[in-house]
Coordinates of C-alpha atoms and ligand atoms in Angstrom, one line a residue:
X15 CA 90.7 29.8 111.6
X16 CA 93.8 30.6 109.0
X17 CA 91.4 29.1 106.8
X18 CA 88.9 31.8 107.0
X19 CA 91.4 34.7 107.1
X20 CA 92.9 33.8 104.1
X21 CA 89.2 34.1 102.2
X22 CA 89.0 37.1 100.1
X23 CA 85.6 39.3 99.7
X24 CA 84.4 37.8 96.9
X25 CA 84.4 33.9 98.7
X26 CA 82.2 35.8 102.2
X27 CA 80.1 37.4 99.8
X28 CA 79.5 33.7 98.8
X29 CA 79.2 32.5 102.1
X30 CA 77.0 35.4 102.9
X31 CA 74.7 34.5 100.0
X32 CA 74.3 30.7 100.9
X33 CA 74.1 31.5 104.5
X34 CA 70.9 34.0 104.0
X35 CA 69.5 31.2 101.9
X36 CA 69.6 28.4 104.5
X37 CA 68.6 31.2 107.3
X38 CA 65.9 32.0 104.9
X39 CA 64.7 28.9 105.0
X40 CA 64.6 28.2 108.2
X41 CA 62.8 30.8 108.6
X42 CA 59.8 30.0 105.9
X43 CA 56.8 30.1 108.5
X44 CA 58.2 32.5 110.3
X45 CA 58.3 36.0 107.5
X46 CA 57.2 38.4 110.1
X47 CA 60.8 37.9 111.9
X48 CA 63.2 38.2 109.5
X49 CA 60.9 41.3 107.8
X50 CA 61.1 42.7 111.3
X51 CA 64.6 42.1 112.6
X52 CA 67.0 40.7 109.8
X53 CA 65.5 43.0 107.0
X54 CA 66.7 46.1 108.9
X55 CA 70.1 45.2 108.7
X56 CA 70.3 45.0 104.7
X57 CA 68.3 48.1 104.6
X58 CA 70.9 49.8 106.1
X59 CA 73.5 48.2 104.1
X60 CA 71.5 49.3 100.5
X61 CA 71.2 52.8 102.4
X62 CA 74.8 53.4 103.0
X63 CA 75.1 52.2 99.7
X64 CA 72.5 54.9 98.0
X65 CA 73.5 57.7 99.5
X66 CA 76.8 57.7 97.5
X67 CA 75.5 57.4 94.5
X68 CA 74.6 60.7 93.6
X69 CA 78.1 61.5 94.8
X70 CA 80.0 58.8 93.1
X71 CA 78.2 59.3 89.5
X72 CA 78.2 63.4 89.6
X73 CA 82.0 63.3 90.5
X74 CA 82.8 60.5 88.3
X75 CA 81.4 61.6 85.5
X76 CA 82.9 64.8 85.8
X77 CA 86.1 63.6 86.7
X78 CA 86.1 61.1 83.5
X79 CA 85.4 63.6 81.0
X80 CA 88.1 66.0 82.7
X81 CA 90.7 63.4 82.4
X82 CA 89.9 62.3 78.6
X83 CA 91.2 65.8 78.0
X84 CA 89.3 66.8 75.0
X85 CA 85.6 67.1 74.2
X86 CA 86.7 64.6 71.0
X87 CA 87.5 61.9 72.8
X88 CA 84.8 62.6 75.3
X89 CA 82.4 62.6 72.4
X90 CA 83.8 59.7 71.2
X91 CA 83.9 57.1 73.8
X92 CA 80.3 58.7 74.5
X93 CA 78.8 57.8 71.1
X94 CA 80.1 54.3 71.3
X95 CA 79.1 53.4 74.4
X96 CA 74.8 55.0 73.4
X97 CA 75.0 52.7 70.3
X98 CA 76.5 49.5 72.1
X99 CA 73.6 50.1 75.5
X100 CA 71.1 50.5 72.4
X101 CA 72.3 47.3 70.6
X102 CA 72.3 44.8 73.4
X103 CA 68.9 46.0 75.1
X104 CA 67.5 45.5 71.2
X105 CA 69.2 41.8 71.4
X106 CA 67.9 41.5 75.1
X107 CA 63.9 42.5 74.5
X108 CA 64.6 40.3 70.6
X109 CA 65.4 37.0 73.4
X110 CA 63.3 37.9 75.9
X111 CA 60.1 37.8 73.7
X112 CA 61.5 34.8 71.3
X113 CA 61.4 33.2 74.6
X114 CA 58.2 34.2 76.1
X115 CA 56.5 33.3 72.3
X116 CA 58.2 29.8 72.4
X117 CA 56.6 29.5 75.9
X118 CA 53.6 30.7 75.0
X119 CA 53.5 28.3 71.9
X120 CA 54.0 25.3 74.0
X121 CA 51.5 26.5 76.3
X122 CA 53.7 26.7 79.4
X123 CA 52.4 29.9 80.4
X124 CA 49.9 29.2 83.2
X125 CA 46.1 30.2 82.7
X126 CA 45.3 32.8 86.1
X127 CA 42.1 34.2 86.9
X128 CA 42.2 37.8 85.4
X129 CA 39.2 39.3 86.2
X130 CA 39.0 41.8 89.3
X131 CA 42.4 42.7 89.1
X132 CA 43.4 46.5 89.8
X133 CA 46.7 47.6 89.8
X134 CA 47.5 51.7 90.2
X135 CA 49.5 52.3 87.2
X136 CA 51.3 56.1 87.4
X137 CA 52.8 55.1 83.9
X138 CA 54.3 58.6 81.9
X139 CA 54.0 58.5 77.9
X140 CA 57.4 58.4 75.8
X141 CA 58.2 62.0 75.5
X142 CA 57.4 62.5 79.4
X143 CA 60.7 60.2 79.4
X144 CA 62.8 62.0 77.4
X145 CA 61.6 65.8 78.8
X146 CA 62.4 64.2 82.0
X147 CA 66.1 64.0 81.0
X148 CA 66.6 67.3 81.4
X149 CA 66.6 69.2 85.0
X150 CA 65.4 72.6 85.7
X151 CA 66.7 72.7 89.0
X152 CA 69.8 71.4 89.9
X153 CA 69.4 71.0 93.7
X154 CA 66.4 68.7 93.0
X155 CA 67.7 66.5 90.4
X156 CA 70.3 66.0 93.5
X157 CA 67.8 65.2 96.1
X158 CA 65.4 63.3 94.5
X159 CA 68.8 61.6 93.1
X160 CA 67.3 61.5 89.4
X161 CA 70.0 59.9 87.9
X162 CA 69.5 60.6 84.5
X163 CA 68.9 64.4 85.1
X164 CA 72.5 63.8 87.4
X165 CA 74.4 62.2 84.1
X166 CA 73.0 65.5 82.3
X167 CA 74.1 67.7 84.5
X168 CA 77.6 66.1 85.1
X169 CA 78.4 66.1 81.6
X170 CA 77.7 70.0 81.1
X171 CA 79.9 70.4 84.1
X172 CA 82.5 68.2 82.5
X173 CA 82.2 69.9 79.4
X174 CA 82.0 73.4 81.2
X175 CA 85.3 72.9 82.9
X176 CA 86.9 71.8 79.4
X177 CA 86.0 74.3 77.8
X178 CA 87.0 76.9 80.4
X179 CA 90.5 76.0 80.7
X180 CA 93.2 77.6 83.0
X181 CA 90.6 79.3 85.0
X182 CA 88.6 76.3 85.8
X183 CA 91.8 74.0 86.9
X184 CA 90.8 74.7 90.9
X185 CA 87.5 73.3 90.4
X186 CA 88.9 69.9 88.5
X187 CA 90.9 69.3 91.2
X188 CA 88.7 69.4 93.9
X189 CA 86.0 67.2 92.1
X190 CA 89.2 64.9 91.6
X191 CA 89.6 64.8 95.6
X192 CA 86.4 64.6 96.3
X193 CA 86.2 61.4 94.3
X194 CA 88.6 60.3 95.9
X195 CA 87.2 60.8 99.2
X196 CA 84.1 59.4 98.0
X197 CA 85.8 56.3 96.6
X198 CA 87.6 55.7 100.2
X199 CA 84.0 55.5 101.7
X200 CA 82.9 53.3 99.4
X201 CA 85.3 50.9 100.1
X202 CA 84.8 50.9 104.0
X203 CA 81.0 50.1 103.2
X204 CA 81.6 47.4 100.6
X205 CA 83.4 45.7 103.0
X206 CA 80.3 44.8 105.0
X207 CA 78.4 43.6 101.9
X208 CA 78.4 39.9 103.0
X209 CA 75.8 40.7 105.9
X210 CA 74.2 42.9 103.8
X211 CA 73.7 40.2 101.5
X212 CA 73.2 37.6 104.0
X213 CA 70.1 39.7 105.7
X214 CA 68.9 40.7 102.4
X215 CA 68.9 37.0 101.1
X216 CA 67.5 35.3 104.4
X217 CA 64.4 37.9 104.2
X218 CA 63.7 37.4 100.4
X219 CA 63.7 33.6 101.0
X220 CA 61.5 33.2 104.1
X221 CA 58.8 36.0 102.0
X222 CA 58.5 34.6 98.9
X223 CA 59.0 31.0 100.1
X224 CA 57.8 28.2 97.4
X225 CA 54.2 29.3 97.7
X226 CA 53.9 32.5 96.3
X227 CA 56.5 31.5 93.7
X228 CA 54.0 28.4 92.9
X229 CA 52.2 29.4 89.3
X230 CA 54.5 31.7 88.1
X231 CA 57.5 29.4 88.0
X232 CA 57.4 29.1 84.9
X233 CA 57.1 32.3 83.7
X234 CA 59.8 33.4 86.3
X235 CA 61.8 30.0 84.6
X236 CA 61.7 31.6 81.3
X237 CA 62.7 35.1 82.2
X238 CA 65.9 33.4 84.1
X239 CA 66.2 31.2 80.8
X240 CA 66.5 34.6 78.6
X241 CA 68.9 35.9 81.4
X242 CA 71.1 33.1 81.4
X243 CA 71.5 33.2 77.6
X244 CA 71.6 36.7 77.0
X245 CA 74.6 36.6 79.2
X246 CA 76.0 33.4 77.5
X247 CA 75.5 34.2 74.0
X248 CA 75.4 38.4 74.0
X249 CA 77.9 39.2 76.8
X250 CA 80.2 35.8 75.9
X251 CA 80.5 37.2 72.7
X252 CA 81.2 41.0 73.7
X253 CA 84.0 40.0 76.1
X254 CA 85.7 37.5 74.0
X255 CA 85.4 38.9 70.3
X256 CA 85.0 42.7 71.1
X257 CA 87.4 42.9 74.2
X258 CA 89.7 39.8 73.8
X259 CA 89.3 38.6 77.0
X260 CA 88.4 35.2 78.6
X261 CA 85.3 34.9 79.3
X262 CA 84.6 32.4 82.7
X263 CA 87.6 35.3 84.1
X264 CA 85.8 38.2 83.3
X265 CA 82.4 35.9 85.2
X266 CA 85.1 35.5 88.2
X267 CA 86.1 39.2 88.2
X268 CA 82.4 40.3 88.2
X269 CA 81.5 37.6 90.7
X270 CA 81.5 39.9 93.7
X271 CA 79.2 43.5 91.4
X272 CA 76.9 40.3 90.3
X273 CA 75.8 39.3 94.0
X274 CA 75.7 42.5 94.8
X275 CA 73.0 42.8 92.1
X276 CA 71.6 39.8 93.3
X277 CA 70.9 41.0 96.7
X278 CA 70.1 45.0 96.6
X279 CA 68.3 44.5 93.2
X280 CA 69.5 48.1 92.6
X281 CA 72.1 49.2 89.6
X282 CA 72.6 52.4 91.2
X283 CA 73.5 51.0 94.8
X284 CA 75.6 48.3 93.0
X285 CA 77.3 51.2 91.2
X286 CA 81.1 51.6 93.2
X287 CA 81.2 47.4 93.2
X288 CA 80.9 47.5 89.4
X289 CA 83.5 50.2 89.1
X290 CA 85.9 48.0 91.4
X291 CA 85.3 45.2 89.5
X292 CA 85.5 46.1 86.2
X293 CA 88.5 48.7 86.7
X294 CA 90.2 45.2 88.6
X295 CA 89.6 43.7 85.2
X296 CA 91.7 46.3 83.5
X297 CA 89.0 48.9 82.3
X298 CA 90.7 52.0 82.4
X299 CA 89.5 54.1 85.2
X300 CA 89.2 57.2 83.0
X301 CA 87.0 55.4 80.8
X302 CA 84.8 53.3 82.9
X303 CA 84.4 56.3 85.4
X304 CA 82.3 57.8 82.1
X305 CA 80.5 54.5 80.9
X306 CA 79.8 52.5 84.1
X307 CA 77.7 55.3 86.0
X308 CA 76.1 56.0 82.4
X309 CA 75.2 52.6 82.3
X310 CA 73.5 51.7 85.5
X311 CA 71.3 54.3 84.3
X312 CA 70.3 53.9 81.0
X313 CA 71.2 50.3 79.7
X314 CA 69.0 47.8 81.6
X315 CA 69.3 44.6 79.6
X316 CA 67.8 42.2 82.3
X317 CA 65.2 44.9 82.5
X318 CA 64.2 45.0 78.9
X319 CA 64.1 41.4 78.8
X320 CA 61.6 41.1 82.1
X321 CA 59.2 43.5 80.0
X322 CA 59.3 41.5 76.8
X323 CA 58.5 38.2 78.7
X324 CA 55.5 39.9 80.9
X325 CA 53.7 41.6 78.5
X326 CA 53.7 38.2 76.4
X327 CA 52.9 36.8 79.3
X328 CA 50.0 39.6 80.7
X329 CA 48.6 38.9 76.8
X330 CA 48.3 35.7 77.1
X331 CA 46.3 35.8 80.2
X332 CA 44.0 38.0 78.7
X333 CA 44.1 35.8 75.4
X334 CA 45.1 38.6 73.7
X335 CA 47.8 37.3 70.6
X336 CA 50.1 39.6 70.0
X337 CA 50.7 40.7 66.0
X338 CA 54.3 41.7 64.6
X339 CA 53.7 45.1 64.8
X340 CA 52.8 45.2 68.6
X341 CA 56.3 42.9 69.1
X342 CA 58.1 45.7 67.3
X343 CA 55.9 48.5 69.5
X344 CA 57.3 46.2 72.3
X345 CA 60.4 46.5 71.2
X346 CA 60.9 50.0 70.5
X347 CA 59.5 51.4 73.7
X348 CA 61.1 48.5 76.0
X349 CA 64.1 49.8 74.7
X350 CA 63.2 53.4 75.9
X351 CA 61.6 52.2 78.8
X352 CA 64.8 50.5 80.3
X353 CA 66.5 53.9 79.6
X354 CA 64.3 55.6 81.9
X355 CA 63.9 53.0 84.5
X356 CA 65.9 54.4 87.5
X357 CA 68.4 52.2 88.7
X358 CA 66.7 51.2 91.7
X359 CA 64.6 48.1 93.1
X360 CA 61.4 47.9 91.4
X361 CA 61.6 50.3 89.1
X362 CA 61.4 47.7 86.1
X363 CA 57.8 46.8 86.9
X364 CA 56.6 50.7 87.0
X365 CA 57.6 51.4 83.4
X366 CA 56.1 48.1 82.4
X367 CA 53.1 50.3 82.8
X368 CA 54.0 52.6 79.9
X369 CA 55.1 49.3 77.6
X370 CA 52.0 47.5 78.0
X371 CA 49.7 51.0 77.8
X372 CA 51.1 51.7 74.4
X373 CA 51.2 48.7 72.8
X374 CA 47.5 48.5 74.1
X375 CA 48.0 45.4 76.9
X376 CA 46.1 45.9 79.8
X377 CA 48.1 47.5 82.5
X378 CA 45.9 45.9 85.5
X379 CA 48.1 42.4 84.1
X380 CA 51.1 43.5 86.2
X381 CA 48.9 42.7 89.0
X382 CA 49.5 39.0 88.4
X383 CA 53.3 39.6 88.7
X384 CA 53.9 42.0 90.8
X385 CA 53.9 39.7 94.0
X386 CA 56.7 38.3 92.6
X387 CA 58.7 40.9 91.6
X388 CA 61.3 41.0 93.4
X389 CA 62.3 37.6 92.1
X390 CA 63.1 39.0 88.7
X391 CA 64.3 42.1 90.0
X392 CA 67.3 39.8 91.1
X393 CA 67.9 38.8 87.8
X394 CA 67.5 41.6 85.4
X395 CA 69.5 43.6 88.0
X396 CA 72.2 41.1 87.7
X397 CA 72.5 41.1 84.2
X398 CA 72.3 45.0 83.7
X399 CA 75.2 45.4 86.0
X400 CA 77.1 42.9 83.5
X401 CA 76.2 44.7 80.5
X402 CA 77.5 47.9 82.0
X403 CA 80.8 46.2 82.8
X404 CA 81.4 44.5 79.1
X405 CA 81.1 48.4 77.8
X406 CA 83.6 49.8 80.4
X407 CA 86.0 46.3 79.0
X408 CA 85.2 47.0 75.5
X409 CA 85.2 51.0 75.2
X410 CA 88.6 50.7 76.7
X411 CA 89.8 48.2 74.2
X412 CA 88.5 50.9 71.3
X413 CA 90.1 53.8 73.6
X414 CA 93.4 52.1 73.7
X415 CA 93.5 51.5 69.8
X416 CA 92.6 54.8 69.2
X417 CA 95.8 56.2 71.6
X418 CA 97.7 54.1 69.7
X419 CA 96.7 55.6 66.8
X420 CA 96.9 58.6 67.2
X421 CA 100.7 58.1 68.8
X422 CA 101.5 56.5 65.6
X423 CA 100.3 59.1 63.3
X424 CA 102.5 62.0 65.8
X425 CA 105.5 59.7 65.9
X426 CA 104.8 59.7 61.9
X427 CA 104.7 63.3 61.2
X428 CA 107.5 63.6 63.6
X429 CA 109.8 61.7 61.4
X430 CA 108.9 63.5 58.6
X431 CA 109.6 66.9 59.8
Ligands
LIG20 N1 66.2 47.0 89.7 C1 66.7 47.2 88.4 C2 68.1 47.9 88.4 O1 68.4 48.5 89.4 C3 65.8 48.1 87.6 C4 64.5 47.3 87.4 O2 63.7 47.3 88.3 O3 64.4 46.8 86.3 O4 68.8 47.7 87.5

């Protein structure tokens, strides 16, 4: 019994995880039980999650560029942190499809019967994506919790109270306590995440049993194998070369975001475990507060590797090959396309539509994955959350040298005077 007391979050959230599994399991003929009474529970745990999102990323946002002071720093953490999300969801989609082609070439990928298929795609064109960034009504960027629209809005808000000065001190404040507030809720409801996880994981195992997971093992093996090293290789080098850090640490620190991942399959709902994290890791609050929430929005690195591995693998069914040019179509809008996937369960597979309608892929092919779905969404999910949190270690590595700079250079003229 001291035993247990002594665990920390981190170890229930394991416990919770292998738990749900072996429940799961148990449970394999028996779906309509745990979808029925089990499920519920994790709902409600994702739910409580959810609804602080809009909250937590509106008033941290605003919050972080308040406290960096100036609009040049602002500006200049914010530029960093676009072109490092760009780079490693380029590097992501580049592995995902080297992968899917190497498959493909060794004829791994399984022949299914594509004819008959019909799958409703509502998939928008490339600038419906980036119109969509920008809100024409507040109110309903808030309750249709539109994330990106949210980031938009918070950083005029940010900038707005900047800019304003004196007069707009009251206002700083009281976004400052409501984050506050916000952030003491969040850590009531985090503490139940190991049931959340446990009901979550029991339901997903007794649904998608081995069956279902039968012929698209492999292609669900390859997607995992692109995770795995994107995370190795992309993320191993980010924390130890960029952020001189240790890298099996910064897994253990992120340990508790990453299962989170696992279970909700939702960056957003993930969002205040991330900050936890990652701030535990010595990310500076003011910094990560700014690049974490930006993140679970617009860098999906799991994401854009999931799109590059099924629309190889959607071509191949259709024995469509694929030339250069469509890989670098594929590339370019997989890259926009995990910018304006919402940070929520799913959403990966409903701008696949858009990827595979303009590189000319059948859209009906996500038919023959989406059954399984929600066994990559555990993955990509994962790995997006990590991504987000090796910009938050790295951005305040930069921001810290750049302090230091710029305290040297005052120190400097200080002398000389
Ligand atoms: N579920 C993913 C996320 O929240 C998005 C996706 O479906 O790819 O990060």
């Amino acid at each position: 019994m001291k035993f247990l007391k002594k665990l920390k979050l981190p170890a229930w959230i394991f416990i919770g995880l292998i738990l749900g599994i072996l429940a799961g399991l148990c449970f394999l003929g028996n779906p309509d039980f745990t979808t029925n009474y089990i499920k519920p529970f994790g709902t409600i745990y994702i739910n409580l999650l959810k609804f602080l999102v809009v909250p937590v990323v509106l008033t941290s946002i605003i919050s972080g560029v308040v406290s960096m002071g100036d609009i040049k720093r602002v500006g200049s953490v914010g530029w960093k942190t676009i072109v490092y999300y760009l780079c490693t969801t380029v590097v992501a989609i580049v592995i995902g499809l080297a992968f899917a082609s190497g498959a493909k070439a060794l004829n791994l990928f399984p022949v299914l019967e594509v004819s008959g298929l019909e799958y409703e795609a509502s998939s928008s064109s490339v600038m419906d994506v980036i119109v969509n960034i920008f809100p024409s009504n507040m109110w309903a960027s808030f309750t249709d919790a539109n994330m990106l629209q949210v980031i938009v809005i918070a950083l005029f808000l940010g900038a707005g109270i900047l800019m304003a000065g004196e007069k707009a001190k009251p206002f700083a404040t009281w976004i400052d306590s409501v984050y506050a507030v916000i952030m003491k809720i969040m850590m009531m409801i985090i503490k139940i995440t190991p049931i959340g996880v446990f009901c979550l994981m029991c339901n997903v195992v007794a649904v998608n049993g081995p069956s279902i997971v039968g012929s698209l093992f492999l292609v669900i093996l390859v997607a995992y194998l692109a995770y795995i090293v994107h995370f190795l290789v992309c993320y191993g080098v980010s924390v130890r070369c960029l952020s001189g850090k240790k890298f099996g640490k910064f897994v253990k620190g992120i340990w508790p975001a990453m299962s989170v991942a696992f279970t909700t399959t939702s960056s957003a709902a993930t969002l205040p475990l991330t900050i936890e994290c990652s701030n535990d890791m010595g990310a500076d609050p003011e910094v990560s507060g700014f690049v974490l929430p930006l993140g679970a929005t617009i860098n999906m690195d799991g994401t854009a590797i999931y799109q590059g591995v099924a629309a190889v693998f959607i071509a191949t069914c259709y024995g469509i090959d694929l030339t250069i040019g469509q890989m670098a179509m594929i590339v370019m809008t997989a890259t926009l396309a995990s910018i304006g996937t919402a940070g929520v369960s799913g959403a990966g597979m409903i701008m696949l539509a858009m990827v595979l309608e303009t590189v000319g892929l059948p859209v009906e092919g996500i038919a023959l994955i989406a059954g399984v779905d929600k066994l990559f969404d555990m993955g990509r999910t994962t790995l997006n959350i990590v991504g987000d949190s090796t910009c938050a270690l790295y951005m305040t590595k930069l921001d810290q040298k750049r302090s230091a700079k710029k305290l040297a250079k005052a120190g400097a003229a200080a002398s000389e005077e």
